[in-house]
Amino acid sequence: MIRFLDVSSCQGVIDWTKVPADFRGVIVKASEGLTGQDPTRLRNAEAAHAAGRIVSFYHFLRPSMDAGSQIHNLWKAIGDTMPDFRPALDLESAPDSMTPEDLAAWFLRAADEAENYFGVPPLVYTYPWFYNSRVSKARGMTGELGARFARCPL
């Protein structure tokens, strides 16, 4: 298993000599919502590569916004800096009015869009409480819906 470090503009300039060597991978925040792009994304990716880390990018999803437009934002944010491994879709929040079924269907639309752009299914980047309380409760997770989520490993 490869340990990954999540980096964004929140960390400022990272001194990679101080990052423990067991963090062999870095997942760089590239974008959020429809138009947000992390201003440090390319610098962080380049510095992580120079430090010998494998690099990918993630997009912080906003389920109240159009899924396809958000994935296009991720594509624009990365430009021609292709990741070393599949990009991730960060799913940590959703409107309370969104049912687990609606949220799962919305996420899978985003995942399909990401696969169309990048040629591979994205990773699901979330945390256990959110996944267990908001996503896994969707009817069908033991059937076809669950099989589709399995293509996007956590």
mmCIF file with all atom_site columns, C-alpha atoms in Angstrom:
data_model
loop_
_atom_site.group_PDB
_atom_site.id
_atom_site.type_symbol
_atom_site.label_atom_id
_atom_site.label_alt_id
_atom_site.label_comp_id
_atom_site.label_asym_id
_atom_site.label_entity_id
_atom_site.label_seq_id
_atom_site.pdbx_PDB_ins_code
_atom_site.Cartn_x
_atom_site.Cartn_y
_atom_site.Cartn_z
_atom_site.occupancy
_atom_site.B_iso_or_equiv
_atom_site.pdbx_formal_charge
_atom_site.auth_seq_id
_atom_site.auth_comp_id
_atom_site.auth_asym_id
_atom_site.auth_atom_id
_atom_site.pdbx_PDB_model_num
ATOM 1   C CA . MET A 1 1   ? 0.000   0.000  0.000   1.00 0.00 ? 1   MET A CA 1
ATOM 2   C CA . ILE A 1 2   ? 1.203   3.487  -0.838  1.00 0.00 ? 2   ILE A CA 1
ATOM 3   C CA . ARG A 1 3   ? 0.679   6.291  1.685   1.00 0.00 ? 3   ARG A CA 1
ATOM 4   C CA . PHE A 1 4   ? -0.400  9.579  0.164   1.00 0.00 ? 4   PHE A CA 1
ATOM 5   C CA . LEU A 1 5   ? -0.153  13.106 1.424   1.00 0.00 ? 5   LEU A CA 1
ATOM 6   C CA . ASP A 1 6   ? -2.962  15.550 0.555   1.00 0.00 ? 6   ASP A CA 1
ATOM 7   C CA . VAL A 1 7   ? -1.549  18.975 -0.315  1.00 0.00 ? 7   VAL A CA 1
ATOM 8   C CA . SER A 1 8   ? -3.139  22.271 -1.271  1.00 0.00 ? 8   SER A CA 1
ATOM 9   C CA . SER A 1 9   ? -2.595  25.984 -0.880  1.00 0.00 ? 9   SER A CA 1
ATOM 10  C CA . CYS A 1 10  ? -3.557  25.517 2.795   1.00 0.00 ? 10  CYS A CA 1
ATOM 11  C CA . GLN A 1 11  ? -0.071  24.104 3.505   1.00 0.00 ? 11  GLN A CA 1
ATOM 12  C CA . GLY A 1 12  ? 1.825   27.008 1.926   1.00 0.00 ? 12  GLY A CA 1
ATOM 13  C CA . VAL A 1 13  ? 5.282   26.186 0.554   1.00 0.00 ? 13  VAL A CA 1
ATOM 14  C CA . ILE A 1 14  ? 6.163   22.600 1.446   1.00 0.00 ? 14  ILE A CA 1
ATOM 15  C CA . ASP A 1 15  ? 9.677   21.660 2.495   1.00 0.00 ? 15  ASP A CA 1
ATOM 16  C CA . TRP A 1 16  ? 9.814   18.205 0.925   1.00 0.00 ? 16  TRP A CA 1
ATOM 17  C CA . THR A 1 17  ? 12.978  17.309 2.852   1.00 0.00 ? 17  THR A CA 1
ATOM 18  C CA . LYS A 1 18  ? 10.805  17.325 6.003   1.00 0.00 ? 18  LYS A CA 1
ATOM 19  C CA . VAL A 1 19  ? 8.056   15.100 4.594   1.00 0.00 ? 19  VAL A CA 1
ATOM 20  C CA . PRO A 1 20  ? 8.474   11.528 5.899   1.00 0.00 ? 20  PRO A CA 1
ATOM 21  C CA . ALA A 1 21  ? 9.738   9.147  3.224   1.00 0.00 ? 21  ALA A CA 1
ATOM 22  C CA . ASP A 1 22  ? 6.864   6.729  3.833   1.00 0.00 ? 22  ASP A CA 1
ATOM 23  C CA . PHE A 1 23  ? 4.587   9.233  2.060   1.00 0.00 ? 23  PHE A CA 1
ATOM 24  C CA . ARG A 1 24  ? 5.516   7.968  -1.382  1.00 0.00 ? 24  ARG A CA 1
ATOM 25  C CA . GLY A 1 25  ? 2.525   9.537  -3.112  1.00 0.00 ? 25  GLY A CA 1
ATOM 26  C CA . VAL A 1 26  ? 1.061   13.015 -3.180  1.00 0.00 ? 26  VAL A CA 1
ATOM 27  C CA . ILE A 1 27  ? -2.474  13.941 -4.113  1.00 0.00 ? 27  ILE A CA 1
ATOM 28  C CA . VAL A 1 28  ? -2.622  17.606 -5.046  1.00 0.00 ? 28  VAL A CA 1
ATOM 29  C CA . LYS A 1 29  ? -5.790  19.653 -4.844  1.00 0.00 ? 29  LYS A CA 1
ATOM 30  C CA . ALA A 1 30  ? -6.332  20.966 -8.359  1.00 0.00 ? 30  ALA A CA 1
ATOM 31  C CA . SER A 1 31  ? -9.832  22.352 -8.325  1.00 0.00 ? 31  SER A CA 1
ATOM 32  C CA . GLU A 1 32  ? -13.143 22.823 -6.532  1.00 0.00 ? 32  GLU A CA 1
ATOM 33  C CA . GLY A 1 33  ? -16.671 23.367 -7.751  1.00 0.00 ? 33  GLY A CA 1
ATOM 34  C CA . LEU A 1 34  ? -17.303 24.993 -11.108 1.00 0.00 ? 34  LEU A CA 1
ATOM 35  C CA . THR A 1 35  ? -14.377 27.399 -11.339 1.00 0.00 ? 35  THR A CA 1
ATOM 36  C CA . GLY A 1 36  ? -12.109 27.173 -8.284  1.00 0.00 ? 36  GLY A CA 1
ATOM 37  C CA . GLN A 1 37  ? -8.510  26.209 -8.996  1.00 0.00 ? 37  GLN A CA 1
ATOM 38  C CA . ASP A 1 38  ? -5.824  25.831 -6.363  1.00 0.00 ? 38  ASP A CA 1
ATOM 39  C CA . PRO A 1 39  ? -3.116  28.400 -7.151  1.00 0.00 ? 39  PRO A CA 1
ATOM 40  C CA . THR A 1 40  ? -0.344  26.085 -5.874  1.00 0.00 ? 40  THR A CA 1
ATOM 41  C CA . ARG A 1 41  ? -1.392  22.958 -7.795  1.00 0.00 ? 41  ARG A CA 1
ATOM 42  C CA . LEU A 1 42  ? 1.308   22.957 -10.469 1.00 0.00 ? 42  LEU A CA 1
ATOM 43  C CA . ARG A 1 43  ? 4.089   24.097 -8.102  1.00 0.00 ? 43  ARG A CA 1
ATOM 44  C CA . ASN A 1 44  ? 3.099   21.377 -5.608  1.00 0.00 ? 44  ASN A CA 1
ATOM 45  C CA . ALA A 1 45  ? 3.016   18.705 -8.312  1.00 0.00 ? 45  ALA A CA 1
ATOM 46  C CA . GLU A 1 46  ? 6.408   19.722 -9.731  1.00 0.00 ? 46  GLU A CA 1
ATOM 47  C CA . ALA A 1 47  ? 8.032   19.893 -6.288  1.00 0.00 ? 47  ALA A CA 1
ATOM 48  C CA . ALA A 1 48  ? 6.590   16.514 -5.273  1.00 0.00 ? 48  ALA A CA 1
ATOM 49  C CA . HIS A 1 49  ? 7.923   14.936 -8.488  1.00 0.00 ? 49  HIS A CA 1
ATOM 50  C CA . ALA A 1 50  ? 11.323  16.506 -7.885  1.00 0.00 ? 50  ALA A CA 1
ATOM 51  C CA . ALA A 1 51  ? 11.274  14.950 -4.397  1.00 0.00 ? 51  ALA A CA 1
ATOM 52  C CA . GLY A 1 52  ? 10.662  11.510 -5.928  1.00 0.00 ? 52  GLY A CA 1
ATOM 53  C CA . ARG A 1 53  ? 6.956   11.216 -5.102  1.00 0.00 ? 53  ARG A CA 1
ATOM 54  C CA . ILE A 1 54  ? 4.270   9.897  -7.416  1.00 0.00 ? 54  ILE A CA 1
ATOM 55  C CA . VAL A 1 55  ? 1.624   12.529 -8.026  1.00 0.00 ? 55  VAL A CA 1
ATOM 56  C CA . SER A 1 56  ? -2.032  12.786 -8.805  1.00 0.00 ? 56  SER A CA 1
ATOM 57  C CA . PHE A 1 57  ? -4.673  15.459 -8.504  1.00 0.00 ? 57  PHE A CA 1
ATOM 58  C CA . TYR A 1 58  ? -8.078  15.746 -6.887  1.00 0.00 ? 58  TYR A CA 1
ATOM 59  C CA . HIS A 1 59  ? -11.181 17.809 -7.377  1.00 0.00 ? 59  HIS A CA 1
ATOM 60  C CA . PHE A 1 60  ? -13.288 18.845 -4.365  1.00 0.00 ? 60  PHE A CA 1
ATOM 61  C CA . LEU A 1 61  ? -16.828 18.086 -5.492  1.00 0.00 ? 61  LEU A CA 1
ATOM 62  C CA . ARG A 1 62  ? -19.845 20.281 -4.800  1.00 0.00 ? 62  ARG A CA 1
ATOM 63  C CA . PRO A 1 63  ? -22.888 17.999 -5.323  1.00 0.00 ? 63  PRO A CA 1
ATOM 64  C CA . SER A 1 64  ? -25.213 21.008 -5.570  1.00 0.00 ? 64  SER A CA 1
ATOM 65  C CA . MET A 1 65  ? -23.444 21.976 -8.836  1.00 0.00 ? 65  MET A CA 1
ATOM 66  C CA . ASP A 1 66  ? -23.324 20.378 -12.278 1.00 0.00 ? 66  ASP A CA 1
ATOM 67  C CA . ALA A 1 67  ? -21.084 17.292 -12.250 1.00 0.00 ? 67  ALA A CA 1
ATOM 68  C CA . GLY A 1 68  ? -19.850 17.558 -15.838 1.00 0.00 ? 68  GLY A CA 1
ATOM 69  C CA . SER A 1 69  ? -18.867 21.210 -15.496 1.00 0.00 ? 69  SER A CA 1
ATOM 70  C CA . GLN A 1 70  ? -16.875 20.399 -12.366 1.00 0.00 ? 70  GLN A CA 1
ATOM 71  C CA . ILE A 1 71  ? -14.922 17.645 -14.104 1.00 0.00 ? 71  ILE A CA 1
ATOM 72  C CA . HIS A 1 72  ? -14.209 20.061 -16.950 1.00 0.00 ? 72  HIS A CA 1
ATOM 73  C CA . ASN A 1 73  ? -12.817 22.450 -14.321 1.00 0.00 ? 73  ASN A CA 1
ATOM 74  C CA . LEU A 1 74  ? -10.498 19.675 -13.090 1.00 0.00 ? 74  LEU A CA 1
ATOM 75  C CA . TRP A 1 75  ? -9.362  19.017 -16.660 1.00 0.00 ? 75  TRP A CA 1
ATOM 76  C CA . LYS A 1 76  ? -8.641  22.721 -17.206 1.00 0.00 ? 76  LYS A CA 1
ATOM 77  C CA . ALA A 1 77  ? -6.820  23.012 -13.862 1.00 0.00 ? 77  ALA A CA 1
ATOM 78  C CA . ILE A 1 78  ? -4.452  20.160 -14.694 1.00 0.00 ? 78  ILE A CA 1
ATOM 79  C CA . GLY A 1 79  ? -3.820  21.242 -18.265 1.00 0.00 ? 79  GLY A CA 1
ATOM 80  C CA . ASP A 1 80  ? -1.233  19.000 -19.884 1.00 0.00 ? 80  ASP A CA 1
ATOM 81  C CA . THR A 1 81  ? 0.223   17.958 -16.503 1.00 0.00 ? 81  THR A CA 1
ATOM 82  C CA . MET A 1 82  ? -1.059  14.405 -16.531 1.00 0.00 ? 82  MET A CA 1
ATOM 83  C CA . PRO A 1 83  ? -1.067  12.561 -13.200 1.00 0.00 ? 83  PRO A CA 1
ATOM 84  C CA . ASP A 1 84  ? 1.036   9.483  -12.486 1.00 0.00 ? 84  ASP A CA 1
ATOM 85  C CA . PHE A 1 85  ? -2.120  7.635  -11.481 1.00 0.00 ? 85  PHE A CA 1
ATOM 86  C CA . ARG A 1 86  ? -5.860  8.135  -11.739 1.00 0.00 ? 86  ARG A CA 1
ATOM 87  C CA . PRO A 1 87  ? -7.279  11.420 -10.454 1.00 0.00 ? 87  PRO A CA 1
ATOM 88  C CA . ALA A 1 88  ? -9.548  11.504 -7.426  1.00 0.00 ? 88  ALA A CA 1
ATOM 89  C CA . LEU A 1 89  ? -12.944 13.006 -6.774  1.00 0.00 ? 89  LEU A CA 1
ATOM 90  C CA . ASP A 1 90  ? -13.178 14.339 -3.228  1.00 0.00 ? 90  ASP A CA 1
ATOM 91  C CA . LEU A 1 91  ? -16.691 13.767 -1.891  1.00 0.00 ? 91  LEU A CA 1
ATOM 92  C CA . GLU A 1 92  ? -17.072 15.121 1.642   1.00 0.00 ? 92  GLU A CA 1
ATOM 93  C CA . SER A 1 93  ? -20.329 17.029 1.668   1.00 0.00 ? 93  SER A CA 1
ATOM 94  C CA . ALA A 1 94  ? -23.762 17.213 0.104   1.00 0.00 ? 94  ALA A CA 1
ATOM 95  C CA . PRO A 1 95  ? -26.935 19.177 0.673   1.00 0.00 ? 95  PRO A CA 1
ATOM 96  C CA . ASP A 1 96  ? -29.087 17.622 3.413   1.00 0.00 ? 96  ASP A CA 1
ATOM 97  C CA . SER A 1 97  ? -31.951 17.496 0.930   1.00 0.00 ? 97  SER A CA 1
ATOM 98  C CA . MET A 1 98  ? -30.002 15.072 -1.289  1.00 0.00 ? 98  MET A CA 1
ATOM 99  C CA . THR A 1 99  ? -30.991 11.457 -0.634  1.00 0.00 ? 99  THR A CA 1
ATOM 100 C CA . PRO A 1 100 ? -28.323 8.726  -0.610  1.00 0.00 ? 100 PRO A CA 1
ATOM 101 C CA . GLU A 1 101 ? -29.709 7.512  -3.959  1.00 0.00 ? 101 GLU A CA 1
ATOM 102 C CA . ASP A 1 102 ? -29.526 11.002 -5.480  1.00 0.00 ? 102 ASP A CA 1
ATOM 103 C CA . LEU A 1 103 ? -26.011 11.533 -4.135  1.00 0.00 ? 103 LEU A CA 1
ATOM 104 C CA . ALA A 1 104 ? -24.778 8.156  -5.411  1.00 0.00 ? 104 ALA A CA 1
ATOM 105 C CA . ALA A 1 105 ? -26.312 8.779  -8.847  1.00 0.00 ? 105 ALA A CA 1
ATOM 106 C CA . TRP A 1 106 ? -24.837 12.285 -8.960  1.00 0.00 ? 106 TRP A CA 1
ATOM 107 C CA . PHE A 1 107 ? -21.383 11.004 -7.981  1.00 0.00 ? 107 PHE A CA 1
ATOM 108 C CA . LEU A 1 108 ? -21.495 8.297  -10.635 1.00 0.00 ? 108 LEU A CA 1
ATOM 109 C CA . ARG A 1 109 ? -22.305 10.940 -13.280 1.00 0.00 ? 109 ARG A CA 1
ATOM 110 C CA . ALA A 1 110 ? -19.206 12.825 -12.119 1.00 0.00 ? 110 ALA A CA 1
ATOM 111 C CA . ALA A 1 111 ? -17.159 9.599  -12.178 1.00 0.00 ? 111 ALA A CA 1
ATOM 112 C CA . ASP A 1 112 ? -18.362 8.797  -15.711 1.00 0.00 ? 112 ASP A CA 1
ATOM 113 C CA . GLU A 1 113 ? -17.373 12.301 -16.843 1.00 0.00 ? 113 GLU A CA 1
ATOM 114 C CA . ALA A 1 114 ? -13.945 11.898 -15.225 1.00 0.00 ? 114 ALA A CA 1
ATOM 115 C CA . GLU A 1 115 ? -13.441 8.551  -16.941 1.00 0.00 ? 115 GLU A CA 1
ATOM 116 C CA . ASN A 1 116 ? -14.351 10.157 -20.278 1.00 0.00 ? 116 ASN A CA 1
ATOM 117 C CA . TYR A 1 117 ? -11.746 12.887 -19.739 1.00 0.00 ? 117 TYR A CA 1
ATOM 118 C CA . PHE A 1 118 ? -8.928  10.802 -18.229 1.00 0.00 ? 118 PHE A CA 1
ATOM 119 C CA . GLY A 1 119 ? -9.517  7.330  -19.681 1.00 0.00 ? 119 GLY A CA 1
ATOM 120 C CA . VAL A 1 120 ? -9.690  5.583  -16.279 1.00 0.00 ? 120 VAL A CA 1
ATOM 121 C CA . PRO A 1 121 ? -12.240 5.557  -13.471 1.00 0.00 ? 121 PRO A CA 1
ATOM 122 C CA . PRO A 1 122 ? -11.332 8.066  -10.752 1.00 0.00 ? 122 PRO A CA 1
ATOM 123 C CA . LEU A 1 123 ? -10.601 7.284  -7.141  1.00 0.00 ? 123 LEU A CA 1
ATOM 124 C CA . VAL A 1 124 ? -13.260 8.098  -4.561  1.00 0.00 ? 124 VAL A CA 1
ATOM 125 C CA . TYR A 1 125 ? -11.652 10.394 -2.007  1.00 0.00 ? 125 TYR A CA 1
ATOM 126 C CA . THR A 1 126 ? -13.824 10.618 1.095   1.00 0.00 ? 126 THR A CA 1
ATOM 127 C CA . TYR A 1 127 ? -13.849 9.705  4.746   1.00 0.00 ? 127 TYR A CA 1
ATOM 128 C CA . PRO A 1 128 ? -15.616 6.783  6.429   1.00 0.00 ? 128 PRO A CA 1
ATOM 129 C CA . TRP A 1 129 ? -18.318 8.707  8.278   1.00 0.00 ? 129 TRP A CA 1
ATOM 130 C CA . PHE A 1 130 ? -19.512 10.537 5.167   1.00 0.00 ? 130 PHE A CA 1
ATOM 131 C CA . TYR A 1 131 ? -19.396 7.457  2.953   1.00 0.00 ? 131 TYR A CA 1
ATOM 132 C CA . ASN A 1 132 ? -21.123 5.253  5.524   1.00 0.00 ? 132 ASN A CA 1
ATOM 133 C CA . SER A 1 133 ? -23.789 7.768  6.474   1.00 0.00 ? 133 SER A CA 1
ATOM 134 C CA . ARG A 1 134 ? -24.539 9.404  3.116   1.00 0.00 ? 134 ARG A CA 1
ATOM 135 C CA . VAL A 1 135 ? -23.440 7.172  0.240   1.00 0.00 ? 135 VAL A CA 1
ATOM 136 C CA . SER A 1 136 ? -23.429 3.489  1.206   1.00 0.00 ? 136 SER A CA 1
ATOM 137 C CA . LYS A 1 137 ? -27.053 3.676  2.390   1.00 0.00 ? 137 LYS A CA 1
ATOM 138 C CA . ALA A 1 138 ? -28.276 4.132  -1.189  1.00 0.00 ? 138 ALA A CA 1
ATOM 139 C CA . ARG A 1 139 ? -30.589 1.360  -2.342  1.00 0.00 ? 139 ARG A CA 1
ATOM 140 C CA . GLY A 1 140 ? -28.751 -0.838 -4.820  1.00 0.00 ? 140 GLY A CA 1
ATOM 141 C CA . MET A 1 141 ? -25.288 -0.610 -3.264  1.00 0.00 ? 141 MET A CA 1
ATOM 142 C CA . THR A 1 142 ? -25.231 -4.404 -3.054  1.00 0.00 ? 142 THR A CA 1
ATOM 143 C CA . GLY A 1 143 ? -26.098 -4.680 -6.741  1.00 0.00 ? 143 GLY A CA 1
ATOM 144 C CA . GLU A 1 144 ? -25.252 -2.755 -9.896  1.00 0.00 ? 144 GLU A CA 1
ATOM 145 C CA . LEU A 1 145 ? -24.780 0.554  -8.092  1.00 0.00 ? 145 LEU A CA 1
ATOM 146 C CA . GLY A 1 146 ? -22.223 -1.026 -5.746  1.00 0.00 ? 146 GLY A CA 1
ATOM 147 C CA . ALA A 1 147 ? -20.440 -2.636 -8.684  1.00 0.00 ? 147 ALA A CA 1
ATOM 148 C CA . ARG A 1 148 ? -20.113 0.751  -10.361 1.00 0.00 ? 148 ARG A CA 1
ATOM 149 C CA . PHE A 1 149 ? -18.674 2.259  -7.159  1.00 0.00 ? 149 PHE A CA 1
ATOM 150 C CA . ALA A 1 150 ? -16.198 -0.622 -6.969  1.00 0.00 ? 150 ALA A CA 1
ATOM 151 C CA . ARG A 1 151 ? -14.653 0.648  -10.237 1.00 0.00 ? 151 ARG A CA 1
ATOM 152 C CA . CYS A 1 152 ? -13.684 3.826  -8.331  1.00 0.00 ? 152 CYS A CA 1
ATOM 153 C CA . PRO A 1 153 ? -11.712 2.493  -5.359  1.00 0.00 ? 153 PRO A CA 1
ATOM 154 C CA . LEU A 1 154 ? -11.708 4.361  -2.061  1.00 0.00 ? 154 LEU A CA 1
#
